[in-house]
PDB file of C-alpha atoms in Angstrom:
ATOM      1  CA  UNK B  15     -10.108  22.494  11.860  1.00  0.00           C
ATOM      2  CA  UNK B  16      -7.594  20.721   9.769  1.00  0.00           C
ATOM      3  CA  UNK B  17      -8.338  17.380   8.602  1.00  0.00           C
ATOM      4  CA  UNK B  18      -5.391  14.561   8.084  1.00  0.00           C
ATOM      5  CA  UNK B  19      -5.211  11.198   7.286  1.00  0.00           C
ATOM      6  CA  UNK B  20      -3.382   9.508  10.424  1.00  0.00           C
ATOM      7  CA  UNK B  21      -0.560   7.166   9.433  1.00  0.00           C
ATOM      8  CA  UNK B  22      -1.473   8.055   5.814  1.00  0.00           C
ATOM      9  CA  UNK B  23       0.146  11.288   4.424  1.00  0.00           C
ATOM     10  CA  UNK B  24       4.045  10.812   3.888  1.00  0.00           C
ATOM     11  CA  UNK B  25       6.477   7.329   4.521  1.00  0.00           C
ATOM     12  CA  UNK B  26       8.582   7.615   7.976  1.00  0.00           C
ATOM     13  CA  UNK B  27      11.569   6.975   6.178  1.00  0.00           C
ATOM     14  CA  UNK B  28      10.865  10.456   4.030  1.00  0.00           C
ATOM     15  CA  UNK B  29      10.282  12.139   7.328  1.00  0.00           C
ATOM     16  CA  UNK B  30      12.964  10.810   9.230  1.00  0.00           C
ATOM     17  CA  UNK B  31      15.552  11.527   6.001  1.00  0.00           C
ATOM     18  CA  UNK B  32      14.330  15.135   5.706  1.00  0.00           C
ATOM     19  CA  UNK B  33      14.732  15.799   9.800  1.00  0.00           C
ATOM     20  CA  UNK B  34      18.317  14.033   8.932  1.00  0.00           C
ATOM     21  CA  UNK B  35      18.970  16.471   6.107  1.00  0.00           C
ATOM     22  CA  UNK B  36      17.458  19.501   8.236  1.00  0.00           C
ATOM     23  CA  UNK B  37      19.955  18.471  10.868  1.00  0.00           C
ATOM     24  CA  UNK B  38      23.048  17.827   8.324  1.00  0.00           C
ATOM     25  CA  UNK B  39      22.512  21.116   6.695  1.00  0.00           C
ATOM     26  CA  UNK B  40      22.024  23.346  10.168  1.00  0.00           C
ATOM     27  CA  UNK B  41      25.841  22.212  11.252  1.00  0.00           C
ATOM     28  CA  UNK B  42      27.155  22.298   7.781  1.00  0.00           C
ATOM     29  CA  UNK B  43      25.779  26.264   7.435  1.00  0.00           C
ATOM     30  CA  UNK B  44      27.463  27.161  10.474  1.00  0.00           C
ATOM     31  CA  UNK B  45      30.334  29.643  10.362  1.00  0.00           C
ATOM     32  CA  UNK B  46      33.910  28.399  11.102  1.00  0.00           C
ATOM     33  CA  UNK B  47      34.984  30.729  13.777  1.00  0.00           C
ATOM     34  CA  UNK B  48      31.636  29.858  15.705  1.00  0.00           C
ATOM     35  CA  UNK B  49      32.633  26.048  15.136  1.00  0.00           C
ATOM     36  CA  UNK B  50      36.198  26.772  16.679  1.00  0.00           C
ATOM     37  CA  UNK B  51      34.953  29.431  19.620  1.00  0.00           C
ATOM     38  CA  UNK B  52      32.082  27.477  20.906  1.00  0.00           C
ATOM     39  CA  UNK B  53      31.793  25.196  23.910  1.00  0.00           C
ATOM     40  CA  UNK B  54      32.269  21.560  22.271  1.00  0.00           C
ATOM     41  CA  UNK B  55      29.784  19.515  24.874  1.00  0.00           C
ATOM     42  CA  UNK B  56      27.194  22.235  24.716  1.00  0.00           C
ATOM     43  CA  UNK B  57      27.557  22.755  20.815  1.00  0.00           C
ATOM     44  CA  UNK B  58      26.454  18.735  20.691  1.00  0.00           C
ATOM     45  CA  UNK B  59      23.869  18.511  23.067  1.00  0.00           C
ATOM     46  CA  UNK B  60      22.460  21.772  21.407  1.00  0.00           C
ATOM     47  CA  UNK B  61      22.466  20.014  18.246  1.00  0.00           C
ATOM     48  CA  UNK B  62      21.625  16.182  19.281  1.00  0.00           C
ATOM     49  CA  UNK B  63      18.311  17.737  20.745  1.00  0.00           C
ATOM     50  CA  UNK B  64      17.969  19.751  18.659  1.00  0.00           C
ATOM     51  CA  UNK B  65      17.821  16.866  15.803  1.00  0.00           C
ATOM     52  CA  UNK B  66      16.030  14.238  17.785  1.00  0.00           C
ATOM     53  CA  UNK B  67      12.845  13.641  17.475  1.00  0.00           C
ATOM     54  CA  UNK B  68      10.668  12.546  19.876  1.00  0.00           C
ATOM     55  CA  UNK B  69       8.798   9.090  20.439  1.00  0.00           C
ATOM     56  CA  UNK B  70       5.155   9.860  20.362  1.00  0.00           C
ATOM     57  CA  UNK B  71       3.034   7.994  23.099  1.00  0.00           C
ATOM     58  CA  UNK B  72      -0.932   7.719  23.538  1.00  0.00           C
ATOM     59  CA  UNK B  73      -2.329   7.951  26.780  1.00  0.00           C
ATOM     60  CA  UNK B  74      -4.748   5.766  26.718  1.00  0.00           C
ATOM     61  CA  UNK B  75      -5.828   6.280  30.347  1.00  0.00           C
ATOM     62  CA  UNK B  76      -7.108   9.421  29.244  1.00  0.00           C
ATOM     63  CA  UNK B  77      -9.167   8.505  25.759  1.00  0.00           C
ATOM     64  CA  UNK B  78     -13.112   9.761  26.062  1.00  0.00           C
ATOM     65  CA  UNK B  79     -15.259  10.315  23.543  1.00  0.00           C
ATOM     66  CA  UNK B  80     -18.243  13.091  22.908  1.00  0.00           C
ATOM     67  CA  UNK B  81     -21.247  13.446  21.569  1.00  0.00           C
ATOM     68  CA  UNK B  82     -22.932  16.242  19.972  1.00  0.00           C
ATOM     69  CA  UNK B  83     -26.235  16.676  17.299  1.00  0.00           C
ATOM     70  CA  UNK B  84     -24.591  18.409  14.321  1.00  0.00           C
ATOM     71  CA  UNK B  85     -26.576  19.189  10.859  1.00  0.00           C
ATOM     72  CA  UNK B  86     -24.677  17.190   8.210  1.00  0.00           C
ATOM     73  CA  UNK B  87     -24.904  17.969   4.942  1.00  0.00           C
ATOM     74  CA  UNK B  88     -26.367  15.692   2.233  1.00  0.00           C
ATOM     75  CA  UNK B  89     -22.871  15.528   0.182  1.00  0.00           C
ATOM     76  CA  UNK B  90     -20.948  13.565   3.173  1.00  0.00           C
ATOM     77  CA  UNK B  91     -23.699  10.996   3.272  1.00  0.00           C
ATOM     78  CA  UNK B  92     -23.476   7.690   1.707  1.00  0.00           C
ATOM     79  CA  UNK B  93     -24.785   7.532  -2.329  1.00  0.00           C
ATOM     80  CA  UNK B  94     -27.201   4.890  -0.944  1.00  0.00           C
ATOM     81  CA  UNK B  95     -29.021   6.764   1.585  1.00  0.00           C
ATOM     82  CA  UNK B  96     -32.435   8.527   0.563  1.00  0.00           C
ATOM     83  CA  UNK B  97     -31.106  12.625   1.742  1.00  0.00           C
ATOM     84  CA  UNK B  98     -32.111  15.252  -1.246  1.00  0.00           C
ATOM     85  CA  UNK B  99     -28.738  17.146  -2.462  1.00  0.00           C
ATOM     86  CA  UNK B 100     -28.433  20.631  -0.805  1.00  0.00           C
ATOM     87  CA  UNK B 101     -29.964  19.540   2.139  1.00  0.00           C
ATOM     88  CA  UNK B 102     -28.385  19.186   5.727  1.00  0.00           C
ATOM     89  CA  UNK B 103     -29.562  16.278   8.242  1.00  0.00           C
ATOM     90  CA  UNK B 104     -28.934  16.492  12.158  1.00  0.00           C
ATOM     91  CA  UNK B 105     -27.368  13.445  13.080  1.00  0.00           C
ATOM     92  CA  UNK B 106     -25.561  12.571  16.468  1.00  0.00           C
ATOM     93  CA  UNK B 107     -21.716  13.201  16.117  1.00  0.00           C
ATOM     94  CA  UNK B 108     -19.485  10.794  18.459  1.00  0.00           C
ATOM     95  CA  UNK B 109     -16.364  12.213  18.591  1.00  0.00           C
ATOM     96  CA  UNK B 110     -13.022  10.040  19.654  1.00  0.00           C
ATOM     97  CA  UNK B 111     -10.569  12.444  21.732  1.00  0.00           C
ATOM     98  CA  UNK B 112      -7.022  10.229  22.049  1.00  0.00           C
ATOM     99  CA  UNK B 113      -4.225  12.829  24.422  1.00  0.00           C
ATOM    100  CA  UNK B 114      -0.837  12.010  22.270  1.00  0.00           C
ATOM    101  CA  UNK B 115       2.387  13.599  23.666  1.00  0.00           C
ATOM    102  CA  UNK B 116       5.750  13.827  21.414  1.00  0.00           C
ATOM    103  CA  UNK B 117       5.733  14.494  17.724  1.00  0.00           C
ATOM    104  CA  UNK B 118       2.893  14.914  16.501  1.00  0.00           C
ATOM    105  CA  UNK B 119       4.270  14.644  13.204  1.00  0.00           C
ATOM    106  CA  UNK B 120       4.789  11.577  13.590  1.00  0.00           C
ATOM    107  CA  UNK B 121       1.205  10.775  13.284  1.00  0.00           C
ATOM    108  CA  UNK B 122       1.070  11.637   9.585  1.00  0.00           C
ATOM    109  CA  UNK B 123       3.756   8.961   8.594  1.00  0.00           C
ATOM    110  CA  UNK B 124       3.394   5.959   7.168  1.00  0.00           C
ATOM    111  CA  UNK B 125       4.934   3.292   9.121  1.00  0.00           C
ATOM    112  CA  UNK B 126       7.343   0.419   7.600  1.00  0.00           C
ATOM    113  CA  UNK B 127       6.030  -2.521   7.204  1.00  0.00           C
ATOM    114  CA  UNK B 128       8.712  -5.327   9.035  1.00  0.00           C
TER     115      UNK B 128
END
């Protein structure tokens, strides 16, 4: 399982520039006859959803959590606690499970401080 810092890995502006740039460079590459032949209204809605990115929403009627016993090893525990190196250490594991619809890319980005 990947691990990722949430709202911690990349600025939204840097995302939203590079989906900008992404978009800017798809129309740009395409060839002139298709520009001319194709159906105007569907060459824009192709292209504005195409380029839009999605809101994402938590549904927080739906957040549960877990539990499991896992064996942890000594190296993720504190420096402070008494655990010999090498060793593993079953401990209860709560885990957080938060249902997010829309980009989840979105998650990664830093937002802007107002």
């Amino acid at each position: 399982m990947k691990k990722s810092r949430v709202f911690g890995e990349r600025e939204l502006g840097d995302f939203l520039e590079a989906s900008k740039s992404n978009a800017t460079y798809s129309i740009e590459s395409e060839r002139d006859d298709y520009i001319l032949n194709v159906n105007e209204d569907d060459y824009v809605a192709h292209r504005v959803s195409e380029a839009t990115v999605e809101y994402l929403e938590i549904h927080v009627d739906n957040i549960y959590a877990s539990s499991s016993e896992q064996m942890i090893p000594s190296e993720n525990f504190p420096r402070d606690f008494h655990v010999y190196s090498g060793k593993s250490y079953k401990k209860d594991v709560i885990k957080f499970h938060v249902p997010i619809s829309g980009n989840i890319q979105l998650l990664h980005c830093i937002p802007k401080a107002c």
